[in-house]
Tab-separated table of C-alpha atoms and ligand atoms in Angstrom:
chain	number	residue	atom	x	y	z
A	1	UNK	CA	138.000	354.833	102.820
A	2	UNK	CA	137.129	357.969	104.574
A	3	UNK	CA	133.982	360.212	103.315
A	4	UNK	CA	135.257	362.798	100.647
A	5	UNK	CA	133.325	365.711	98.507
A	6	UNK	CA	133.905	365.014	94.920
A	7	UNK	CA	133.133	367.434	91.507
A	8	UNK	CA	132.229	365.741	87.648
A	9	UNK	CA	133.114	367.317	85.522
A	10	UNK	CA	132.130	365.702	82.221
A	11	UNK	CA	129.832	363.633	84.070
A	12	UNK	CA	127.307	362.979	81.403
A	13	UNK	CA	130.250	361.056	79.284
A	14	UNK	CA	132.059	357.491	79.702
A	15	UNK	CA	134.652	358.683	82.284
A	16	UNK	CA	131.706	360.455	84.006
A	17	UNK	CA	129.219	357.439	84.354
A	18	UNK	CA	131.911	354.976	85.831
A	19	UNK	CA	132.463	357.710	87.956
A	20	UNK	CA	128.993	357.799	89.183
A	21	UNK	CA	128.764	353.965	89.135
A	22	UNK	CA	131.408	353.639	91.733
A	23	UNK	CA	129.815	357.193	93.594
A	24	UNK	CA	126.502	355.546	93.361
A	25	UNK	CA	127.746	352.082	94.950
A	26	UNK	CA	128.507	354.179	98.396
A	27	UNK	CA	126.269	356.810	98.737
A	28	UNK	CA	127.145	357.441	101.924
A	29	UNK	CA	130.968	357.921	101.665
A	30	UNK	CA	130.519	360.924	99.001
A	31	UNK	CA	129.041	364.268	99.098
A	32	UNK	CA	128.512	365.447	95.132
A	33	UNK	CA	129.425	369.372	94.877
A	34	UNK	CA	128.936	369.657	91.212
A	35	UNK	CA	128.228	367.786	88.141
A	36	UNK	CA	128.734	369.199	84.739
A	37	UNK	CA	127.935	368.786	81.068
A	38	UNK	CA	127.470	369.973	77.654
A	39	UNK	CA	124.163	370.241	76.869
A	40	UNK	CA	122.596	366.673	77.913
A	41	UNK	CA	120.130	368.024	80.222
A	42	UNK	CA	118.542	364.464	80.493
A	43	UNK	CA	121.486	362.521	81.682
A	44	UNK	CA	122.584	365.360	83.478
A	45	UNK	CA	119.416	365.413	85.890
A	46	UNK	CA	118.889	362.049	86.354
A	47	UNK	CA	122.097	361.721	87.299
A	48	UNK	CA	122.266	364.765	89.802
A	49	UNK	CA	119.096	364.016	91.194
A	50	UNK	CA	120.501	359.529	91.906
A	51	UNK	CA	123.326	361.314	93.734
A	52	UNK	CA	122.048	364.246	95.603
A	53	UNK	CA	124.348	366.745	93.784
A	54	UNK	CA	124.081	370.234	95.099
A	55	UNK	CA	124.364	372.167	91.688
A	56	UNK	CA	124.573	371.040	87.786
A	57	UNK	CA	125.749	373.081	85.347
A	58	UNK	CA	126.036	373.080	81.522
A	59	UNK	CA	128.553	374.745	79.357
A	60	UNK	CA	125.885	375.590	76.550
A	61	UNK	CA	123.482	378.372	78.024
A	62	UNK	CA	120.890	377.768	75.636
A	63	UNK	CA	120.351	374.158	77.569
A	64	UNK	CA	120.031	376.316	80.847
A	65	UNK	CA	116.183	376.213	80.923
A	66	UNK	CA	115.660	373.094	80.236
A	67	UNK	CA	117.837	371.733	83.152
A	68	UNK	CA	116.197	374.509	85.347
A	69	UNK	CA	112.928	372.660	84.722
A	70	UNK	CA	114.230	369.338	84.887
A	71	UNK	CA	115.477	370.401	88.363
A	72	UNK	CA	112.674	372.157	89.441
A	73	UNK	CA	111.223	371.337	93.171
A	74	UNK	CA	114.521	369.009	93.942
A	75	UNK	CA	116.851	371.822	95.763
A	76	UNK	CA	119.088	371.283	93.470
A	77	UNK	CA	120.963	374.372	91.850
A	78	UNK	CA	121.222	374.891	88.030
A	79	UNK	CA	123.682	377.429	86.338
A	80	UNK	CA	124.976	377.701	82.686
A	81	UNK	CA	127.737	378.743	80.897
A	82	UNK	CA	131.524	378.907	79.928
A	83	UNK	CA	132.329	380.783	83.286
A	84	UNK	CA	129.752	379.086	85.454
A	85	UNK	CA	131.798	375.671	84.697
A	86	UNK	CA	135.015	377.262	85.518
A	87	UNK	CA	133.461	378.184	88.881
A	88	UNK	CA	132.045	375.003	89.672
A	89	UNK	CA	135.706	373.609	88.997
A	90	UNK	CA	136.864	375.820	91.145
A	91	UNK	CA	134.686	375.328	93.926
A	92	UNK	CA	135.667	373.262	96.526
A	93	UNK	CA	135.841	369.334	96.744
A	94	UNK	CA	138.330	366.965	97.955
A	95	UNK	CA	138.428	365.597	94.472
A	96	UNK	CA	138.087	367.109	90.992
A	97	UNK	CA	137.521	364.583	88.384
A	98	UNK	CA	138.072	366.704	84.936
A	99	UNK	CA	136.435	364.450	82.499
A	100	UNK	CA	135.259	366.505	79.688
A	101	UNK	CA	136.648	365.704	76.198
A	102	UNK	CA	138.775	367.501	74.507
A	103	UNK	CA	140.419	370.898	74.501
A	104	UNK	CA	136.863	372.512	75.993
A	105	UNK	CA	137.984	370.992	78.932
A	106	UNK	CA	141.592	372.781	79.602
A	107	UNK	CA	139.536	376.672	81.320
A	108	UNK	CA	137.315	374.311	84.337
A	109	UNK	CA	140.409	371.453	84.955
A	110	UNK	CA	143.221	375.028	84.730
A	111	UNK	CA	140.594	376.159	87.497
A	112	UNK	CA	141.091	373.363	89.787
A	113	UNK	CA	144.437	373.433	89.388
A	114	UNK	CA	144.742	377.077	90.308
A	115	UNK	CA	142.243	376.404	93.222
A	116	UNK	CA	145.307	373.721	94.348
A	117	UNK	CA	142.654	370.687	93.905
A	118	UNK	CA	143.084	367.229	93.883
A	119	UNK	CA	142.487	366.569	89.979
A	120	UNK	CA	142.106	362.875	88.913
A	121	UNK	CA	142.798	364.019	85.021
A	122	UNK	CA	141.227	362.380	82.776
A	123	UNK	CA	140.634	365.313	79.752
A	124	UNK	CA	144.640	364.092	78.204
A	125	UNK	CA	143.719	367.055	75.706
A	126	UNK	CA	144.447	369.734	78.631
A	127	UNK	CA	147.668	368.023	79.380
A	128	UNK	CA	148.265	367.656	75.723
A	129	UNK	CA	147.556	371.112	74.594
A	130	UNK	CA	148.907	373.245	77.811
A	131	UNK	CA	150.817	371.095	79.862
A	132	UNK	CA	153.432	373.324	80.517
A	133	UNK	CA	150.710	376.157	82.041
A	134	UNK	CA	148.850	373.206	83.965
A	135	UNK	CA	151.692	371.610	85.525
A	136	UNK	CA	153.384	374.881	86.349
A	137	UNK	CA	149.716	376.097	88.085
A	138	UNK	CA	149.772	372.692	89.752
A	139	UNK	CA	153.410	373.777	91.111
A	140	UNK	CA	151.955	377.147	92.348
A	141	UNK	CA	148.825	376.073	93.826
A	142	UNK	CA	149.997	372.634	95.352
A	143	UNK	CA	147.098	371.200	93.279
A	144	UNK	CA	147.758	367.211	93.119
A	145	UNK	CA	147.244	365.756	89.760
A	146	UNK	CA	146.381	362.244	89.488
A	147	UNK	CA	146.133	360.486	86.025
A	148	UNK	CA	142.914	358.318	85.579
A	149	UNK	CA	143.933	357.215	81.572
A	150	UNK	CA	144.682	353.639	82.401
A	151	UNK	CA	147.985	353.456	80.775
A	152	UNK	CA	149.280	356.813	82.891
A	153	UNK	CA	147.491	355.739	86.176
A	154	UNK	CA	149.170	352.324	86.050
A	155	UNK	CA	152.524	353.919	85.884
A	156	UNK	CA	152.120	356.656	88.421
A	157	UNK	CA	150.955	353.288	90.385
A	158	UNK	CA	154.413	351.886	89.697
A	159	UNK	CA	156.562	354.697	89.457
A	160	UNK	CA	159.255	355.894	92.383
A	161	UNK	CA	158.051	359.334	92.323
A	162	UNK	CA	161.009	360.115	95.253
A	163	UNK	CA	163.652	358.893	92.306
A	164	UNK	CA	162.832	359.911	88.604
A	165	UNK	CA	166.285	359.609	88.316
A	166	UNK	CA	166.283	355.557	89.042
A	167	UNK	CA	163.640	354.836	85.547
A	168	UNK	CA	165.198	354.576	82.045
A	169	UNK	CA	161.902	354.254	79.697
A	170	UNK	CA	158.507	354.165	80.127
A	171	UNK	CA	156.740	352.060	77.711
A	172	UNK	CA	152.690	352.923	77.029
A	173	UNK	CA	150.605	350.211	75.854
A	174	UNK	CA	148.301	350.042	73.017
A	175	UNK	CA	145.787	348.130	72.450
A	176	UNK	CA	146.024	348.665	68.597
A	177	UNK	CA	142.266	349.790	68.286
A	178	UNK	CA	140.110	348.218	65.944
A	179	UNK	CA	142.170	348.494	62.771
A	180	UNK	CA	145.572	346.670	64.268
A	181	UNK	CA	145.394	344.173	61.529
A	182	UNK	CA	143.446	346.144	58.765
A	183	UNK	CA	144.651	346.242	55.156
A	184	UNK	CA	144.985	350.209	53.685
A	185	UNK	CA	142.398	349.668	51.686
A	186	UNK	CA	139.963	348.402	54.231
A	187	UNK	CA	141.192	351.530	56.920
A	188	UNK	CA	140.529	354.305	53.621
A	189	UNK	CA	137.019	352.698	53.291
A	190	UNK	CA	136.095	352.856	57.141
A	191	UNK	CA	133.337	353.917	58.434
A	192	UNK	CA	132.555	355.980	62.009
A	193	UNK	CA	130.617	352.449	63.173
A	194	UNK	CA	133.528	350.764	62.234
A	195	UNK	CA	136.128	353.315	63.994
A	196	UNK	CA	134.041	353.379	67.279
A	197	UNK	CA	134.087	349.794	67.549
A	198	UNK	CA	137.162	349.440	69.993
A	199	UNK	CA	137.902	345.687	70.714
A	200	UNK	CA	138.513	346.293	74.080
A	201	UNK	CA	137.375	348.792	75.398
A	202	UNK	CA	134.087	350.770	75.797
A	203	UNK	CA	134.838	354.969	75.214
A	204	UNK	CA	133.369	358.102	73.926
A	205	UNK	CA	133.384	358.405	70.053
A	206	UNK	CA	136.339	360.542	70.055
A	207	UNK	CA	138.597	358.502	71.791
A	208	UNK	CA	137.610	355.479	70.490
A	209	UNK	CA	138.387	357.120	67.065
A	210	UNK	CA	141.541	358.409	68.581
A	211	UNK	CA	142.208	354.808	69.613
A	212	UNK	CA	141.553	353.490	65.897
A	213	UNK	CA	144.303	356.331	64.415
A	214	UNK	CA	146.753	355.683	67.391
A	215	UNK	CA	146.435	359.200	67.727
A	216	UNK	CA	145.528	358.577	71.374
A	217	UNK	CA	148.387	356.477	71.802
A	218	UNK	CA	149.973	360.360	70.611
A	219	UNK	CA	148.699	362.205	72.543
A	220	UNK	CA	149.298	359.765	75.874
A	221	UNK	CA	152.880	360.045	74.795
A	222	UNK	CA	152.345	363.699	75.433
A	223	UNK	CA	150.447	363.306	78.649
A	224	UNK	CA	153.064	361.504	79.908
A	225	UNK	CA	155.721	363.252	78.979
A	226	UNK	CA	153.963	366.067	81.736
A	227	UNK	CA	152.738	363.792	84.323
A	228	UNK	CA	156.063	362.197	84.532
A	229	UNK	CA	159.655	363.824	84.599
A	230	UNK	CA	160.849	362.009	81.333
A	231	UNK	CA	162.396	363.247	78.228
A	232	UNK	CA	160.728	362.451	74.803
A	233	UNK	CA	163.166	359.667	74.297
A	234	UNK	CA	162.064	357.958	77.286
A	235	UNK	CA	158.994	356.941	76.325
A	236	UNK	CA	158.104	354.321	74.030
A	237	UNK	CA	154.660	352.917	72.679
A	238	UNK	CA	153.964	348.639	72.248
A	239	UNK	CA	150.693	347.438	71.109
A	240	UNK	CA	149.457	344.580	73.258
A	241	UNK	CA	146.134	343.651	72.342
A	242	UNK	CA	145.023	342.168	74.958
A	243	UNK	CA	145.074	345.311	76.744
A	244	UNK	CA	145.903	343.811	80.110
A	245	UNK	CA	149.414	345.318	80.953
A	246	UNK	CA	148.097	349.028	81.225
A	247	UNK	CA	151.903	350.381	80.762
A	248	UNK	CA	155.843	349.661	81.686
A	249	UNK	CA	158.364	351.343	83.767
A	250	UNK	CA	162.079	350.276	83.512
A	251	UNK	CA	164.923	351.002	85.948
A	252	UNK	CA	168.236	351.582	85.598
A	253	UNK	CA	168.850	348.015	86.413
A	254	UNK	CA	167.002	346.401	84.071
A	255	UNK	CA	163.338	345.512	86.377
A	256	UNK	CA	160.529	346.332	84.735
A	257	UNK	CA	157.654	347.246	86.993
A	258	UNK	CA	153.877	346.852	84.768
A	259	UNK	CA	150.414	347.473	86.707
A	260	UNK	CA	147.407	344.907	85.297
A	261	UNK	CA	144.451	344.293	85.508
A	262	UNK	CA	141.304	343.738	83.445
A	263	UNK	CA	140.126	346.830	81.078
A	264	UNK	CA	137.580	348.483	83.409
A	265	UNK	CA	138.015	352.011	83.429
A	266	UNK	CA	136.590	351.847	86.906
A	267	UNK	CA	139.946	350.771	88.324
A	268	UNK	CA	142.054	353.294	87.646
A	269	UNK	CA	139.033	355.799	88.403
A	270	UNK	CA	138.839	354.235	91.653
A	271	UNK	CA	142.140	354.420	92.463
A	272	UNK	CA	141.936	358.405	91.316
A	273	UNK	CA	138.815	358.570	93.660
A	274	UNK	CA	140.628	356.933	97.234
A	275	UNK	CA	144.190	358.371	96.733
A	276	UNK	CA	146.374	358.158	98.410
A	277	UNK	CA	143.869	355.483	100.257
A	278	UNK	CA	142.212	351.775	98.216
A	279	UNK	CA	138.621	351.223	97.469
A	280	UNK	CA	136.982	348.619	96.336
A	281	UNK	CA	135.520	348.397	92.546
A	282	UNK	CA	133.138	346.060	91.076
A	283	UNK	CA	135.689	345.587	87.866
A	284	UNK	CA	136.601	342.197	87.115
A	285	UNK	CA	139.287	339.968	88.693
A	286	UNK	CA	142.002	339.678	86.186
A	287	UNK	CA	142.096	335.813	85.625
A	288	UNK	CA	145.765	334.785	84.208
A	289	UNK	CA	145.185	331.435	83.234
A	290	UNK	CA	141.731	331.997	80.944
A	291	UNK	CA	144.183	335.096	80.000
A	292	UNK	CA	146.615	332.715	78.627
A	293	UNK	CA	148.714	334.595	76.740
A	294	UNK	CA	150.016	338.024	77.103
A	295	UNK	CA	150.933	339.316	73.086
A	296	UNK	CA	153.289	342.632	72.426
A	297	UNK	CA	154.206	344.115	68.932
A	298	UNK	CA	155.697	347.373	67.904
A	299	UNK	CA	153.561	350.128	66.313
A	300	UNK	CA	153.043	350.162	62.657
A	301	UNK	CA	154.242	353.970	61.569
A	302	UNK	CA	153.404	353.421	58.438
A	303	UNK	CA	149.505	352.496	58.469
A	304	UNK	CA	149.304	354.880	61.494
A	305	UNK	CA	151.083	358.170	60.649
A	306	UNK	CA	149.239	359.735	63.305
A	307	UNK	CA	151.391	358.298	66.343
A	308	UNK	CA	154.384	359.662	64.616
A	309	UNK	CA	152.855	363.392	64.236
A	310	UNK	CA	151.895	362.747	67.799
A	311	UNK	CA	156.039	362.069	68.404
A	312	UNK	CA	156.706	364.935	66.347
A	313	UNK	CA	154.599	367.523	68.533
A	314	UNK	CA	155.912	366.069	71.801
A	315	UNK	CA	159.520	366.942	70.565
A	316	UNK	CA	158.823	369.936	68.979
A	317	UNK	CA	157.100	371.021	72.029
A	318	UNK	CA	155.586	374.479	72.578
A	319	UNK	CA	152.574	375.207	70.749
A	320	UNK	CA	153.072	371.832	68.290
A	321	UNK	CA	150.982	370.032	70.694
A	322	UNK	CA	147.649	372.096	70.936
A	323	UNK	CA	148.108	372.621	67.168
A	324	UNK	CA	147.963	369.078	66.742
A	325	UNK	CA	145.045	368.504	68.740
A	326	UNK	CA	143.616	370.912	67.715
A	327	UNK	CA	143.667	369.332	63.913
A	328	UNK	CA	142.532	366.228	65.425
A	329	UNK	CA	139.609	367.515	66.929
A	330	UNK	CA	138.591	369.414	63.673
A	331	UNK	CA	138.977	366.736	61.325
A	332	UNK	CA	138.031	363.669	64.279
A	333	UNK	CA	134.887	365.760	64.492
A	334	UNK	CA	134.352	365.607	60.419
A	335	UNK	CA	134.913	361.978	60.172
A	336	UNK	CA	132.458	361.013	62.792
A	337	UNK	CA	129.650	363.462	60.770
A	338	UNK	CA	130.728	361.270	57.827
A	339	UNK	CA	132.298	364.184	55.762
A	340	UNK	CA	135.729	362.532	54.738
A	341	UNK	CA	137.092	359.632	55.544
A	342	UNK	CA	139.132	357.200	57.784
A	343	UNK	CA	143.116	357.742	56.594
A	344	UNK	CA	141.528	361.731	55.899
A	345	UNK	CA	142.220	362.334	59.900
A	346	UNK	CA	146.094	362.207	59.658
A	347	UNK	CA	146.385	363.696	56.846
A	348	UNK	CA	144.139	366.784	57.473
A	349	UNK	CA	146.742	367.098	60.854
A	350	UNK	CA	149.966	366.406	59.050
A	351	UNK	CA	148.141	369.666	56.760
A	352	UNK	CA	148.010	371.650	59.574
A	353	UNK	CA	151.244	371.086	61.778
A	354	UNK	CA	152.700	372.055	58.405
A	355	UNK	CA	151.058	375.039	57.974
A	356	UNK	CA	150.505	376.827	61.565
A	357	UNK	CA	154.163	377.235	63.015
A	358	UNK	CA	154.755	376.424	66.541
A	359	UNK	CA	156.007	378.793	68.992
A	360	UNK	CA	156.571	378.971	72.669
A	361	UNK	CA	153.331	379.425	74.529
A	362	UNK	CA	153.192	380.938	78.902
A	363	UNK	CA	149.593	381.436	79.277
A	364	UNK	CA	146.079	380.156	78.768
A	365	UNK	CA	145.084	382.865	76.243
A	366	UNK	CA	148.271	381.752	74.310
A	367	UNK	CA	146.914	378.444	74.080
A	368	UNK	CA	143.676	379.747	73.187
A	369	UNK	CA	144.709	381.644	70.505
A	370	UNK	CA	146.417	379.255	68.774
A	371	UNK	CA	143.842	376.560	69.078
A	372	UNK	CA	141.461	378.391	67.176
A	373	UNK	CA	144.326	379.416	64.603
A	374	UNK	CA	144.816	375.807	64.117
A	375	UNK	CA	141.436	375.355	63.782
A	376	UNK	CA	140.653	377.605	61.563
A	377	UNK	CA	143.226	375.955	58.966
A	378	UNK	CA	142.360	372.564	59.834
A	379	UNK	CA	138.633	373.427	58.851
A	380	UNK	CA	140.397	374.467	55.408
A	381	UNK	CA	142.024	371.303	54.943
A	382	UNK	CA	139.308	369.126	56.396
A	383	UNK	CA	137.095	371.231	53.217
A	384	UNK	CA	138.991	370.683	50.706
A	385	UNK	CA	138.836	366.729	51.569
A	386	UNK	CA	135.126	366.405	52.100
A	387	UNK	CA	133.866	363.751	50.136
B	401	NDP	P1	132.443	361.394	76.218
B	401	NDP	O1	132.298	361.919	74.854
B	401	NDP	O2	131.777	360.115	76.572
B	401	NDP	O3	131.922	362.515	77.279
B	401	NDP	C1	132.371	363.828	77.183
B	401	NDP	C2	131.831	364.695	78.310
B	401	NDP	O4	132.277	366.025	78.094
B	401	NDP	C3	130.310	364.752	78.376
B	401	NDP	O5	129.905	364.934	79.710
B	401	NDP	C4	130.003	366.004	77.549
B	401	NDP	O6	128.745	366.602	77.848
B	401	NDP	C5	131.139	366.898	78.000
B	401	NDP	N1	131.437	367.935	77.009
B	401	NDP	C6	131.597	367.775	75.665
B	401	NDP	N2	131.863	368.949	75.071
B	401	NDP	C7	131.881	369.872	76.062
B	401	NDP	C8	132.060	371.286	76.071
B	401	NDP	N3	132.296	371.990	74.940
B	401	NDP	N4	132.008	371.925	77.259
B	401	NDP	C9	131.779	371.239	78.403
B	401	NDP	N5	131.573	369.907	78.453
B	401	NDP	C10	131.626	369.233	77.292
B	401	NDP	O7	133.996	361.326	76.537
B	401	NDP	P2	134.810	360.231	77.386
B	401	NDP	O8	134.189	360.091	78.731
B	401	NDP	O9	135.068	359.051	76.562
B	401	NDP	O10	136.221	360.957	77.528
B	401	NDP	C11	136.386	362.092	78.380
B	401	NDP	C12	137.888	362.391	78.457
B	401	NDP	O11	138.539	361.299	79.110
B	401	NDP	C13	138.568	362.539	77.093
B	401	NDP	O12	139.568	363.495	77.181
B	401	NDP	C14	139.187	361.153	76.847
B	401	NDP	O13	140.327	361.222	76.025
B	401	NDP	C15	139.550	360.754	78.276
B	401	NDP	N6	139.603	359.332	78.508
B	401	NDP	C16	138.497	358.556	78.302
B	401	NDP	C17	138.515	357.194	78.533
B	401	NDP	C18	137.280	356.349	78.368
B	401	NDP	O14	137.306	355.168	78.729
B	401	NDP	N7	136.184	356.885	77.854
B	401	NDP	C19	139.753	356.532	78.963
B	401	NDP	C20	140.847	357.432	79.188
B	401	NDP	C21	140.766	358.781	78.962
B	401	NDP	P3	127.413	366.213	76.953
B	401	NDP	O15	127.112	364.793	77.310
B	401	NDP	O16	126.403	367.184	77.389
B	401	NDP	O17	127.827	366.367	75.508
């Protein structure tokens, strides 16, 4: 692979360390423009200084001196702030990986995208919440946007880009989560431990609780639905635990074409990384015969009521996606401080889609404003739940 510049965005987080694990393993072939973070100065300078970034930069100012310090004397530049992150986005790199969670991602990855970047898109809530604005920015700009979600980067692998017109369905895998074979009672008496505990793979706490609501399974629905030129109807979710066919596209005659491998997120980050060349990753060899036996079984709407809210928004479309995540987020956010519980989530976002009504939205301060309108009411509902 040739020598690229590459921006972090996020880097402090899951996505962000197997990014810098695979960075790390060829020093030599990267040049690190920017890595960013909340506010964890610690991770952020140890990693910045291990790969010779030239500038780190949180979103929280009130972290700003403490990274200046733990900076100090390495050359490396420190800057803070909701505007400094959008200009390190925008800054150039070959690649942009846009790895921040949630909806605080959608100003720095809109940045790259208006900047034309190469984005390897990991933040699904940007996609989820303003896909419209991001993919018609990417159209614009000429930005490239390349999924790194496993599911979404195994079917862009598989997908004949040159003919939508030749696929019929595209069928997103699920792993289930943790709670695929849960009784009610035992999901309503959850804990965040419990939630977090994904049996395949390793995440951030809000996916991995996304992952244990099939919310995520949601909300990849919507990514998809804007990554790939398919209508709502095309797509289709099947939980396979083993987690080893990362998605399904189907042609109109009949072939199926899945992309596999073992559940390393370092794969399809890879693959994100070297586009449109190969690189090598340390991930596991997929080995078919210890494998054994590949399982698939449709979703249960019932015990998971957030996949179909998540179906809901997609069709709806407009602003019924960010108000959605938006919910989640809120009441994801309570669960994990251990304010209400488990089967509280979807119910505190079925609240909210309810109340808030969608409308079309053309602009990033559209989106913005109803994000924090959907907020605001899912904080209402997530209150009158707390335990
Ligand atoms: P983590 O929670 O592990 O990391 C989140 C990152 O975002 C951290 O660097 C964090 O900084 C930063 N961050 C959090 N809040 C803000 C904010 N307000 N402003 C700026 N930066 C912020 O998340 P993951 O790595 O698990 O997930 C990142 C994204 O990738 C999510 O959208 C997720 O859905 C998606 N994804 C993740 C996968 C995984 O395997 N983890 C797989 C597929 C998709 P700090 O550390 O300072 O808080």
């Amino acid at each position: 692979m040739t020598s690229r510049s590459v921006t972090v965005l996020g880097a402090t987080g899951s996505v962000g360390a197997s990014t810098l694990d695979l960075i790390g393993r060829e020093p030599d072939r990267w040049r690190v423009e920017a890595l960013t973070a909340n506010c964890d100065v610690d991770r952020l300078a140890v990693a910045a200084k291990a790969v010779r970034a030239k500038l780190a930069v949180v979103a929280d100012e009130s972290c700003y001196n403490a990274l200046k310090d733990a900076l100090a004397g390495t050359g490396i530049k420190a800057a803070a702030g909701k505007q400094a992150l959008c200009d390190a986005a925008r800054a150039p790199a070959d690649v942009v990986v846009a790895a921040i969670v949630g909806a605080a991602g959608l100003p720095p990855t809109l940045a790259a995208v208006e900047r034309g970047a190469t984005v390897a898109i990991a933040n699904k809530e940007t996609l989820v919440c303003a896909g419209d604005v991001v993919t018609r920015a990417a159209a614009q700009s000429g930005a490239t946007l390349l999924p790194v979600d496993s599911e979404h980067n195994a079917i862009f692998q598989v997908f004949d880009h040159a003919h939508p017109e030749r696929v019929t369905r595209i069928i997103v895998t699920a792993s289930g989560g943790p709670f695929r074979t849960a009784s009610e009672a035992e999901m309503r008496a959850a804990t965040p431990a419990q939630a977090c505990k994904h049996p395949v793979w390793s995440m951030g706490a809000k996916i991995s609780v996304d992952s244990a609501t099939l919310m995520n399974k949601g909300l990849e629905l919507i990514e998809a639905h804007h990554l790939f030129p398919v209508a709502p109807e095309q797509l289709e979710v099947i939980v396979h635990p083993q987690s080893v066919v990362h998605s399904f596209v189907e042609y109109i005659d009949g072939s199926m074409l899945a992309q596999l491998g073992t559940p390393d997120m370092r794969t399809p980050i890879g693959y994100c990384l070297a586009w449109p060349e190969r690189m090598a990753t340390p991930s596991a060899r997929l080995d078919l015969a210890a494998t054994a036996s590949l399982t698939f079984e449709a979703p249960d709407h019932a015990r998971f009521p957030a996949l179909g809210l998540a179906v809901a928004a997609m069709k709806a479309g407009g602003s019924a996606p960010a108000i959605l995540n938006a919910a989640n987020e809120i009441a994801v956010a309570a669960f994990l401080a251990g304010e209400i519980g488990f089967l509280d989530i979807a119910a505190i976002v079925a609240d909210t889609v309810a109340a808030v009504a969608a409308a079309p939205v053309s602009s990033l301060d559209e989106v913005v404003a109803i994000d924090g309108t959907a907020r605001r009411v899912a904080a209402d509902a997530t209150a009158r739940r707390r335990s």
